[in-house]
Amino acid sequence: MKQKKNQQTIHFFEQIKVLQSLGLFWSEVTIQTLLMMAVAVPISISIAIVIIFGYETWEFFQDVSFWQFFTDNQWTPTFAHQNFGIMVLASATLMIGLIAIVVATPLGLLAAIYLHEYAPTNIRRIAKASFESLSGIPTIVYGYFALLWVTPFLKQFIPGLSTFNSLSAGIVTGILVAPVISAIAEDVLAAVPIFLREGGYALGFTKREVLTRIVIPMATPGFIAAITLALSRALGETMIAAIAAGQAPNLTANPLVPVSSITAFIVQVSLGDVRPDTTIYHTIFTVGFALFVMTLSLNGFGHWLVRRHNRIMVSMAVPTAEQTASTIPEPAHCPLPLPPIPPVSATLRGRQWRDRLWHGLSALAILLGVLIFVILLATTLKEGWGEIDWHFLTATSSRRASEAGIAAALVGTLWLLCLTALIAFPIGVGAAVFLEEYLPNNRLNHILEIHIANLAAVPAILYGLMGLAIFAQGWTAFTGGRSLISAALVLSMIVLPIVIITTRGALRTVPMSDRQAAHAVGMSRWQTIWHIVLPAARPRIITGLLLALSRAIGETAPLIPIGAVAFSSTIPLSWPDLQRQFTTLTTQIFYWVSRPQPEFHALAAATIIVLGVLVLGMNMLAVYVRDRSS
């Protein structure tokens, strides 16, 4: 009898173990399914972009011929006599982009050379943070700076310069994208194998000669990739072009007159009430699709160049077994051309002076970037500091500058940040966990990684148009149409790729040995992720989220099509308020800068200061979290 009871007890515990195993299995399946659904969100966004923009473009060409669209030399879709010559907008977009690249290329490349090759460690840390902060400034601030400071300054030297022109827009856009070139170029320089530099020094080269004859020629494909990606960012820039270049569609190569870029035209039309199923509605999606194709092509080419350059550098730094086993090739068959040895006639003192000149030029690029940041900060503080008081912070919008305030815009901005974090954070982290921890490192994973990187580079104004079609017009029962909820969903789409990319980077910092130790003590995959991996990566994940939200807080262009208004006397506090039209700090700046009265310009400067305090606070919190975890 006792033996029978013991057998029953053993059988009972075995059944418990089986049930526990089944429960663990089904919980793992459920969690993995939820993570797969998170990955499906960015894929669905890409599909939605192609379907919506493709459909609206097809509808546009039912009314307008291809021939007229590509050959007409006028752009007047809002006039009684309509003309649809896309080259008018495309030429302005390319002109602003090319001016930006002319400014950004020497600035970014010289800054990268100084940071990687010359700067001491302590100076490098400060200089790099200061220079890269240029790309973190909201673009609406650059538009304000270009219109009210850069253009008046240039008019002193160019008398025929118009108030709105592509020259100022291009210069300021170049300052914006210079850190993009610098960051990528610095990584490219770091990828050049060290033995190439050592070989140059062994031949008697100075540092400048090693750079100009060995390192830079080897890094040129990577530099081209950096310039290509920066050009893609410049072409998709909206607020600088809309504020500084004007909204006058002219087919011209003169950078001194007003023009209208593709993004500026979308903003111009979005300011009004655009009715669906009209020609002008189809038009903004068609030009948006043209911009999407342009930027996607440049991004794809740039990422391909970066990957190709990295493969070449890795293959040089880590030779294959066949290369190791083979004999040293003769110079005639050497895969790299041998750099010329400096001539004997070149004195050492002259070469050293040229080295100092090269060092000074690269340091000047960093100094110029920091100086621009200081000038922008000083001019904004001078113009707007006196406007900040309790009335300014607590009053709502008004058509009178003396009565206007930012309470509605400030609360609307805080609502957007909270809602965007609630939407984008769980989806982004879940998608990153699945891609990094569950999906094998195969071709599919690689394709998804490239796909998400391309999503991060899509111009923000295109997300605004997609939100107009889906959230504002398709989900009106939930969002209320053009509302704060629709805007939060749009911003979530914008920051989602950034959250995924930064979270994947954080997960990769957790050693594989930690995962193996957890599995060794019987933890399942999800238990390992939840109890080991995520806690170890949490500080870097939070840092990435804060940086993504700091970008979201500075967005203006995607909010205009989705319902941001110039004046709002309602402070959103309840759910019905979230389903109404709204205003934010950035859109309030845009509308105030667009008004001719200097009083509104001063209010815009004051709003920029408040916005800068919020962005700076979030960035400082991100740095604090990162440094505390390191």
XYZ file of C-alpha atoms in Angstrom:
630
model
C 0.000 0.000 0.000
C 2.825 2.356 0.903
C 4.611 1.587 -2.342
C 1.421 2.323 -4.285
C 1.074 5.697 -2.551
C 4.694 6.525 -3.395
C 4.050 5.675 -7.046
C 0.952 7.882 -7.052
C 2.936 10.738 -5.524
C 5.681 10.373 -8.141
C 3.070 10.246 -10.906
C 1.404 13.355 -9.476
C 4.650 15.317 -9.497
C 5.441 14.113 -13.001
C 2.054 15.407 -14.144
C 2.819 18.754 -12.503
C 6.137 18.905 -14.354
C 4.390 18.100 -17.624
C 1.794 20.809 -16.989
C 4.536 23.267 -16.085
C 6.409 22.385 -19.267
C 3.244 22.828 -21.312
C 2.516 26.149 -19.606
C 6.080 27.330 -20.233
C 5.842 26.185 -23.842
C 2.602 28.027 -24.500
C 3.838 31.163 -22.742
C 6.940 31.097 -24.945
C 4.759 30.655 -28.039
C 2.477 33.508 -26.974
C 5.373 35.872 -26.282
C 7.104 34.969 -29.526
C 3.853 35.615 -31.417
C 3.513 39.043 -29.801
C 7.107 39.879 -30.691
C 6.503 38.797 -34.288
C 3.469 41.090 -34.385
C 5.742 43.929 -33.252
C 8.098 43.198 -36.157
C 5.126 43.244 -38.505
C 4.430 46.895 -37.626
C 7.432 48.472 -39.447
C 6.871 46.068 -42.342
C 3.227 47.184 -42.496
C 4.333 50.827 -42.482
C 6.502 50.241 -45.542
C 3.710 48.414 -47.338
C 1.291 51.209 -46.443
C 3.673 53.848 -47.815
C 3.954 52.059 -51.149
C 0.214 51.310 -51.429
C -1.082 54.735 -50.371
C 1.382 56.826 -52.328
C 1.198 54.481 -55.306
C -2.606 54.585 -55.365
C -2.810 58.369 -55.044
C -0.167 58.748 -57.760
C -2.178 56.472 -60.038
C -5.258 58.586 -59.406
C -3.274 61.734 -60.198
C -2.165 60.405 -63.571
C -5.763 59.681 -64.473
C -6.198 63.468 -64.713
C -2.686 64.597 -65.688
C -0.559 63.055 -68.432
C 2.959 61.785 -67.868
C 4.195 64.072 -70.614
C 2.772 67.183 -68.983
C 4.072 66.153 -65.572
C 7.679 65.685 -66.716
C 7.968 68.340 -69.448
C 5.855 71.301 -68.312
C 7.976 74.262 -67.144
C 5.354 75.724 -64.788
C 3.829 74.559 -61.518
C 0.425 76.092 -60.760
C -1.883 73.318 -59.483
C -3.709 75.731 -57.154
C -4.484 78.256 -59.919
C -7.480 78.360 -62.248
C -5.180 77.451 -65.161
C -3.383 74.422 -63.780
C 0.141 73.368 -64.755
C 1.923 70.343 -63.327
C 5.615 70.564 -64.201
C 7.421 68.565 -61.518
C 10.800 69.848 -62.728
C 9.975 73.229 -61.186
C 9.834 71.706 -57.695
C 12.536 69.097 -58.348
C 15.039 71.702 -59.583
C 14.530 73.816 -56.450
C 14.889 70.735 -54.231
C 18.102 69.682 -55.982
C 19.531 73.221 -55.905
C 19.007 73.500 -52.136
C 20.440 70.003 -51.680
C 23.542 70.707 -53.779
C 24.254 73.981 -51.980
C 23.906 72.090 -48.713
C 26.388 69.433 -49.827
C 28.890 72.069 -51.003
C 28.770 73.524 -47.482
C 28.560 70.253 -45.537
C 31.221 68.199 -47.354
C 34.372 70.156 -46.393
C 32.935 70.991 -42.986
C 31.998 67.392 -42.187
C 35.089 65.686 -43.635
C 37.580 68.071 -42.019
C 35.740 67.742 -38.701
C 35.951 63.936 -38.942
C 39.673 64.096 -39.743
C 40.345 66.333 -36.744
C 38.255 64.237 -34.349
C 39.794 60.918 -35.388
C 43.372 61.863 -36.259
C 44.352 64.937 -34.255
C 42.097 65.694 -31.280
C 43.301 64.609 -27.796
C 40.887 62.413 -25.885
C 39.490 65.103 -23.579
C 39.092 67.680 -26.350
C 37.643 65.067 -28.682
C 34.863 64.195 -26.245
C 33.763 67.831 -25.904
C 34.278 68.788 -29.557
C 32.439 65.736 -30.877
C 29.435 66.334 -28.614
C 29.336 70.018 -29.544
C 29.621 69.425 -33.283
C 27.092 66.592 -33.392
C 24.640 68.684 -31.376
C 24.086 70.670 -34.586
C 22.092 67.753 -36.004
C 19.961 67.551 -32.847
C 18.645 71.105 -33.087
C 15.025 71.137 -34.317
C 14.904 72.136 -37.970
C 12.291 74.809 -37.270
C 15.044 76.629 -35.325
C 17.313 76.480 -38.384
C 14.507 77.892 -40.518
C 14.080 80.777 -38.081
C 17.847 81.369 -38.075
C 18.081 81.295 -41.885
C 15.248 83.756 -42.485
C 15.935 86.296 -39.741
C 19.734 86.178 -39.451
C 21.534 84.441 -42.325
C 19.647 86.187 -45.134
C 20.063 89.716 -43.647
C 23.769 88.955 -43.149
C 24.209 87.808 -46.767
C 22.346 90.851 -48.065
C 25.240 93.001 -46.882
C 27.445 91.286 -49.476
C 24.837 90.313 -52.108
C 22.586 93.319 -52.752
C 20.284 91.452 -55.152
C 19.462 88.708 -52.649
C 15.735 88.253 -52.062
C 14.238 87.830 -48.604
C 13.345 84.261 -49.559
C 16.077 82.420 -51.466
C 17.607 78.990 -51.885
C 21.122 80.185 -50.995
C 20.334 80.785 -47.312
C 18.230 77.620 -47.160
C 21.052 75.571 -48.697
C 23.745 76.993 -46.410
C 21.750 76.353 -43.243
C 20.714 72.888 -44.454
C 24.402 72.167 -45.031
C 25.132 73.080 -41.403
C 22.351 70.692 -40.368
C 23.673 67.686 -42.334
C 27.410 68.282 -41.748
C 27.369 66.125 -38.562
C 25.898 63.268 -40.644
C 28.965 63.350 -42.897
C 31.284 63.742 -39.922
C 29.875 60.764 -37.999
C 30.000 58.369 -40.947
C 33.394 59.636 -42.150
C 34.874 59.145 -38.689
C 33.760 55.502 -38.705
C 35.225 55.120 -42.195
C 38.591 56.480 -41.058
C 38.570 54.110 -38.089
C 37.998 51.166 -40.442
C 41.215 51.775 -42.415
C 43.716 49.106 -41.200
C 46.427 50.441 -38.904
C 49.211 48.681 -40.811
C 48.648 50.998 -43.772
C 49.430 54.008 -41.583
C 52.432 52.226 -40.075
C 53.707 51.444 -43.561
C 53.470 55.108 -44.504
C 55.400 56.185 -41.434
C 58.024 53.527 -42.203
C 58.512 55.195 -45.609
C 59.188 58.511 -43.901
C 55.778 60.129 -44.410
C 54.494 62.838 -42.130
C 50.997 62.592 -40.657
C 49.510 64.788 -43.401
C 51.165 62.692 -46.100
C 49.882 59.477 -44.533
C 46.393 60.949 -44.534
C 46.408 62.441 -48.025
C 48.309 59.634 -49.795
C 47.101 56.511 -47.972
C 44.190 56.920 -45.565
C 41.950 59.315 -47.505
C 42.304 57.453 -50.854
C 41.388 54.241 -49.053
C 38.448 55.926 -47.313
C 37.111 57.717 -50.410
C 34.284 55.194 -51.109
C 33.105 55.605 -47.520
C 33.280 59.387 -47.850
C 31.137 59.205 -50.976
C 28.614 57.116 -49.047
C 28.532 59.704 -46.245
C 27.941 62.512 -48.756
C 25.197 60.496 -50.452
C 23.348 59.872 -47.192
C 23.697 63.538 -46.232
C 22.298 64.575 -49.616
C 19.305 62.328 -49.013
C 18.703 64.075 -45.673
C 19.077 67.490 -47.321
C 16.587 66.694 -50.089
C 13.985 65.616 -47.539
C 14.418 68.652 -45.287
C 11.147 70.557 -45.036
C 11.007 73.428 -42.575
C 14.223 75.193 -43.618
C 13.112 75.145 -47.255
C 9.542 76.178 -46.427
C 10.630 79.135 -44.256
C 13.847 80.396 -45.890
C 13.502 79.487 -49.588
C 9.916 80.643 -49.975
C 6.923 79.109 -51.670
C 7.190 80.637 -55.158
C 7.528 77.874 -57.781
C 10.157 79.144 -60.248
C 12.125 77.063 -62.736
C 15.496 78.713 -62.252
C 19.120 78.009 -61.445
C 19.524 81.349 -59.671
C 19.974 80.726 -55.911
C 19.200 84.371 -55.078
C 15.463 84.316 -55.852
C 12.496 82.628 -54.134
C 11.731 79.037 -55.086
C 9.503 76.248 -53.856
C 10.833 72.787 -53.073
C 8.790 69.590 -53.049
C 8.513 69.620 -49.269
C 7.640 73.338 -49.152
C 4.792 72.771 -51.616
C 3.392 69.948 -49.464
C 3.465 72.222 -46.408
C 1.856 75.072 -48.367
C -1.071 72.914 -49.470
C -1.392 71.218 -46.074
C -1.947 74.570 -44.370
C -5.441 74.648 -45.872
C -8.300 72.188 -45.711
C -7.349 69.569 -48.308
C -10.392 67.583 -49.390
C -9.900 63.923 -50.378
C -10.471 62.732 -53.930
C -9.481 66.066 -55.448
C -6.690 66.762 -57.898
C -4.718 68.860 -55.438
C -5.014 66.067 -52.843
C -3.626 63.560 -55.342
C -0.912 66.066 -56.265
C 0.706 66.285 -52.825
C 0.923 62.493 -52.651
C 2.402 62.328 -56.149
C 5.190 64.809 -55.441
C 5.697 63.059 -52.088
C 6.099 59.752 -53.902
C 8.678 61.366 -56.205
C 10.603 62.564 -53.138
C 10.323 59.095 -51.582
C 11.853 57.479 -54.677
C 14.693 60.027 -54.756
C 15.636 59.659 -51.089
C 15.185 55.878 -51.051
C 17.504 55.516 -54.056
C 20.176 57.676 -52.432
C 19.841 55.838 -49.112
C 20.097 52.452 -50.769
C 23.182 53.506 -52.729
C 24.790 55.064 -49.660
C 24.217 52.020 -47.440
C 25.532 49.758 -50.198
C 28.722 51.820 -50.420
C 29.187 51.714 -46.642
C 28.757 47.927 -46.504
C 31.065 47.432 -49.491
C 33.749 49.628 -47.952
C 33.495 47.819 -44.592
C 33.865 44.434 -46.307
C 36.980 45.631 -48.117
C 38.520 46.994 -44.916
C 37.743 43.800 -42.971
C 39.211 41.605 -45.704
C 42.400 43.687 -45.629
C 42.697 43.703 -41.836
C 41.894 39.979 -41.499
C 43.503 38.038 -44.356
C 41.965 34.775 -45.485
C 43.661 31.407 -45.164
C 44.538 31.450 -48.865
C 46.126 34.887 -48.532
C 48.094 33.772 -45.465
C 49.346 30.601 -47.112
C 50.383 32.308 -50.327
C 53.661 34.100 -50.747
C 53.986 37.854 -50.558
C 52.924 39.279 -53.924
C 55.329 41.233 -56.039
C 54.776 44.990 -56.195
C 53.454 44.696 -59.731
C 50.649 42.452 -58.496
C 49.977 44.315 -55.220
C 46.237 45.004 -54.835
C 47.007 48.533 -53.580
C 49.075 51.062 -55.517
C 52.224 51.986 -53.643
C 52.149 55.648 -52.559
C 54.950 57.813 -53.924
C 57.857 58.443 -51.576
C 58.299 62.126 -50.691
C 60.950 63.779 -52.881
C 64.330 64.444 -51.344
C 64.086 68.102 -52.339
C 61.115 68.620 -50.017
C 62.628 69.920 -46.791
C 61.437 68.551 -43.488
C 60.583 72.041 -42.225
C 58.322 72.741 -45.193
C 56.549 69.425 -44.801
C 56.033 70.096 -41.098
C 54.510 73.512 -41.855
C 52.091 71.896 -44.287
C 51.237 69.416 -41.549
C 50.439 72.279 -39.169
C 48.310 73.943 -41.851
C 46.352 70.706 -42.388
C 45.909 70.326 -38.630
C 44.700 73.912 -38.367
C 42.171 73.554 -41.205
C 40.635 70.456 -39.643
C 40.469 72.125 -36.224
C 38.898 75.188 -37.860
C 36.008 73.033 -39.117
C 35.187 71.933 -35.573
C 35.612 75.477 -34.292
C 33.297 76.774 -37.007
C 30.599 74.254 -36.083
C 30.829 75.186 -32.398
C 30.837 78.900 -33.326
C 27.654 78.481 -35.368
C 25.992 76.787 -32.411
C 27.066 79.638 -30.086
C 25.850 82.317 -32.536
C 22.509 80.582 -32.933
C 22.139 80.296 -29.176
C 23.203 83.888 -28.516
C 20.923 85.428 -31.143
C 17.948 83.416 -29.938
C 18.542 84.352 -26.307
C 18.995 88.014 -27.200
C 15.769 88.088 -29.201
C 13.494 86.007 -26.994
C 14.714 86.033 -23.391
C 12.855 89.209 -22.521
C 9.541 87.712 -23.687
C 9.565 84.814 -21.235
C 7.390 85.498 -18.219
C 4.517 83.871 -16.350
C 1.927 85.267 -18.775
C 3.843 83.871 -21.752
C 3.960 80.394 -20.194
C 0.305 80.294 -19.070
C -1.579 82.205 -21.810
C -2.917 80.548 -24.957
C -2.523 81.576 -28.588
C -3.831 84.925 -29.715
C -3.826 87.060 -32.839
C -2.347 89.851 -30.757
C 1.298 89.419 -29.868
C 0.898 91.148 -26.511
C -1.719 88.606 -25.411
C -0.208 85.427 -26.918
C 1.312 82.577 -24.918
C 2.380 78.957 -25.280
C 0.302 77.098 -22.678
C -1.720 75.146 -25.254
C 1.400 74.461 -27.349
C 3.432 73.344 -24.326
C 0.744 70.976 -23.033
C 0.157 69.664 -26.565
C 3.884 68.923 -26.893
C 3.970 67.068 -23.569
C 0.904 65.034 -24.580
C 2.610 64.096 -27.840
C 5.751 62.955 -26.033
C 3.810 60.764 -23.600
C 1.561 59.209 -26.240
C 4.466 58.634 -28.622
C 6.464 56.887 -25.895
C 3.485 54.685 -24.948
C 3.001 53.619 -28.575
C 6.515 53.395 -29.981
C 8.429 52.065 -26.980
C 6.771 48.628 -26.500
C 6.507 48.010 -30.256
C 10.078 49.089 -30.944
C 11.614 47.132 -28.080
C 9.533 44.045 -28.924
C 10.564 44.155 -32.585
C 14.223 44.593 -31.636
C 14.095 41.656 -29.197
C 12.618 39.354 -31.829
C 15.122 40.404 -34.522
C 18.101 40.133 -32.191
C 17.204 37.200 -29.935
C 14.835 34.964 -31.918
C 15.446 35.465 -35.629
C 18.617 33.738 -36.869
C 21.377 35.910 -38.272
C 20.508 35.055 -41.855
C 19.683 36.909 -45.055
C 16.129 37.686 -43.895
C 17.442 39.370 -40.753
C 19.889 41.365 -42.851
C 17.126 42.490 -45.233
C 14.922 43.559 -42.327
C 17.813 45.516 -40.816
C 18.342 47.418 -44.086
C 14.603 47.929 -44.401
C 14.326 49.496 -40.930
C 17.360 51.711 -41.625
C 15.627 52.974 -44.778
C 12.459 53.665 -42.791
C 14.481 55.849 -40.429
C 15.639 57.922 -43.419
C 12.186 58.520 -44.963
C 11.440 62.285 -44.924
C 9.154 63.128 -42.007
C 6.694 65.049 -44.197
C 5.836 61.779 -45.974
C 4.812 60.224 -42.671
C 2.563 63.225 -42.177
C 0.855 62.593 -45.511
C 0.437 58.904 -44.704
C -1.055 59.831 -41.329
C -3.451 62.182 -43.115
C -4.671 59.322 -45.313
C -4.862 56.633 -42.589
C -5.364 58.187 -39.173
C -7.069 61.486 -39.984
C -9.384 60.160 -42.707
C -9.589 56.417 -42.127
C -9.637 56.081 -38.332
C -11.820 59.071 -37.522
C -13.962 57.093 -35.054
C -10.902 56.606 -32.853
C -8.708 59.624 -33.621
C -11.361 62.259 -34.283
C -9.741 63.123 -37.614
C -6.956 65.717 -37.705
C -6.161 65.600 -34.023
C -3.553 65.144 -31.324
C -4.060 61.369 -31.359
C -3.395 61.236 -35.107
C -0.256 63.321 -34.559
C 0.965 60.930 -31.840
C 0.491 57.970 -34.176
C 2.470 59.781 -36.894
C 5.329 60.610 -34.533
C 5.320 56.985 -33.362
C 5.902 55.859 -36.953
C 8.777 58.328 -37.247
C 10.630 57.300 -34.069
C 9.844 53.565 -34.268
C 12.821 52.717 -36.546
C 15.131 54.719 -34.254
C 13.897 52.816 -31.188
C 14.406 49.475 -32.971
C 17.934 50.360 -34.135
C 19.107 51.690 -30.760
C 17.537 48.777 -28.867
C 19.238 46.223 -31.115
C 22.527 47.987 -30.462
C 21.877 47.839 -26.713
C 21.043 44.120 -26.817
C 24.278 43.403 -28.684
C 26.304 44.824 -25.806
C 25.117 42.046 -23.468
C 27.774 39.260 -23.532
C 26.703 35.947 -25.018
C 28.168 34.215 -21.968
C 25.360 35.717 -19.829
C 22.766 34.053 -22.049
C 24.625 30.743 -22.014
C 24.864 30.795 -18.204
C 21.122 31.409 -17.920
C 20.348 28.523 -20.256
C 22.721 26.320 -18.278
C 20.624 26.712 -15.113
C 17.416 25.797 -16.955
C 16.012 29.187 -17.965
C 13.915 29.341 -21.104
C 14.730 31.819 -23.849
C 12.172 34.385 -22.713
C 13.161 34.002 -19.054
C 16.753 34.685 -20.089
C 15.707 37.765 -22.044
C 13.415 39.090 -19.308
C 15.635 38.451 -16.269
C 19.146 38.742 -17.759
C 19.365 40.493 -21.136
C 16.828 43.312 -20.780
C 17.994 44.413 -17.294
C 21.593 44.563 -18.543
C 20.616 46.551 -21.643
C 17.964 48.721 -19.952
C 20.093 51.884 -19.483
C 21.102 51.980 -23.149
C 17.530 51.208 -24.230
C 16.232 54.115 -22.153
C 18.951 56.342 -23.616
C 17.843 55.424 -27.132
C 14.214 56.126 -26.266
C 15.054 59.553 -24.848
C 17.094 60.443 -27.933
C 14.236 59.285 -30.169
C 11.771 61.433 -28.210
C 14.123 64.413 -28.467
C 13.839 64.060 -32.231
C 10.062 63.735 -32.014
C 9.752 66.905 -29.950
C 11.463 68.862 -32.724
C 9.283 67.651 -35.601
C 7.118 70.224 -37.337
C 6.466 69.201 -40.948
C 4.509 65.961 -40.303
C 2.231 67.717 -37.794
C 0.914 70.330 -40.229
C -0.971 67.908 -42.527
C -2.321 66.071 -39.490
C -4.068 69.011 -37.838
C -1.661 71.461 -36.166
C -3.211 74.944 -36.239
C -1.866 78.469 -35.817
C -4.115 79.446 -32.912
C -5.555 77.223 -30.202
C -7.282 78.582 -27.132
C -7.987 75.112 -25.686
C -5.479 73.421 -23.398
C -5.858 69.647 -24.009
C -6.617 67.946 -20.709
C -9.204 65.231 -21.483
C -9.790 62.534 -24.093
C -12.210 64.683 -26.162
C -9.514 67.382 -26.248
C -7.084 64.849 -27.727
C -9.511 64.256 -30.599
C -9.452 67.906 -31.680
C -7.029 70.037 -33.659
C -4.022 71.171 -31.659
C -0.816 73.150 -31.626
C 2.711 72.345 -30.419
C 5.810 74.370 -29.673
C 7.364 73.722 -33.095
C 4.221 74.474 -35.089
C 3.657 77.614 -33.001
C 7.178 78.734 -33.925
C 6.446 78.096 -37.608
C 3.254 80.120 -37.641
C 4.794 82.991 -35.670
C 7.884 83.148 -37.899
C 5.605 83.222 -40.966
C 3.936 86.440 -39.732
C 5.546 89.765 -40.760
C 5.278 91.505 -37.368
C 8.585 91.620 -35.408
C 6.644 91.079 -32.171
C 5.692 87.569 -33.282
C 9.312 86.888 -34.241
C 10.329 87.704 -30.679
C 7.652 85.314 -29.395
C 9.018 82.649 -31.749
C 12.512 83.158 -30.285
C 11.111 82.810 -26.759
C 9.343 79.593 -27.763
C 12.603 78.285 -29.225
C 14.253 78.845 -25.835
C 11.540 76.829 -24.086
C 11.811 74.094 -26.716
C 15.597 74.097 -26.351
C 15.329 73.646 -22.593
C 13.097 70.584 -23.102
C 15.403 69.045 -25.731
C 18.523 69.803 -23.690
C 16.940 68.303 -20.587
C 16.088 65.074 -22.397
C 19.586 64.829 -23.916
C 21.233 65.469 -20.553
C 19.041 62.795 -18.975
C 20.055 60.383 -21.754
C 23.760 61.135 -21.153
C 23.309 60.728 -17.392
C 21.622 57.338 -17.795
C 24.314 56.200 -20.231
C 27.252 57.370 -18.100
C 25.799 55.940 -14.904
C 25.437 52.519 -16.523
C 28.951 52.495 -17.980
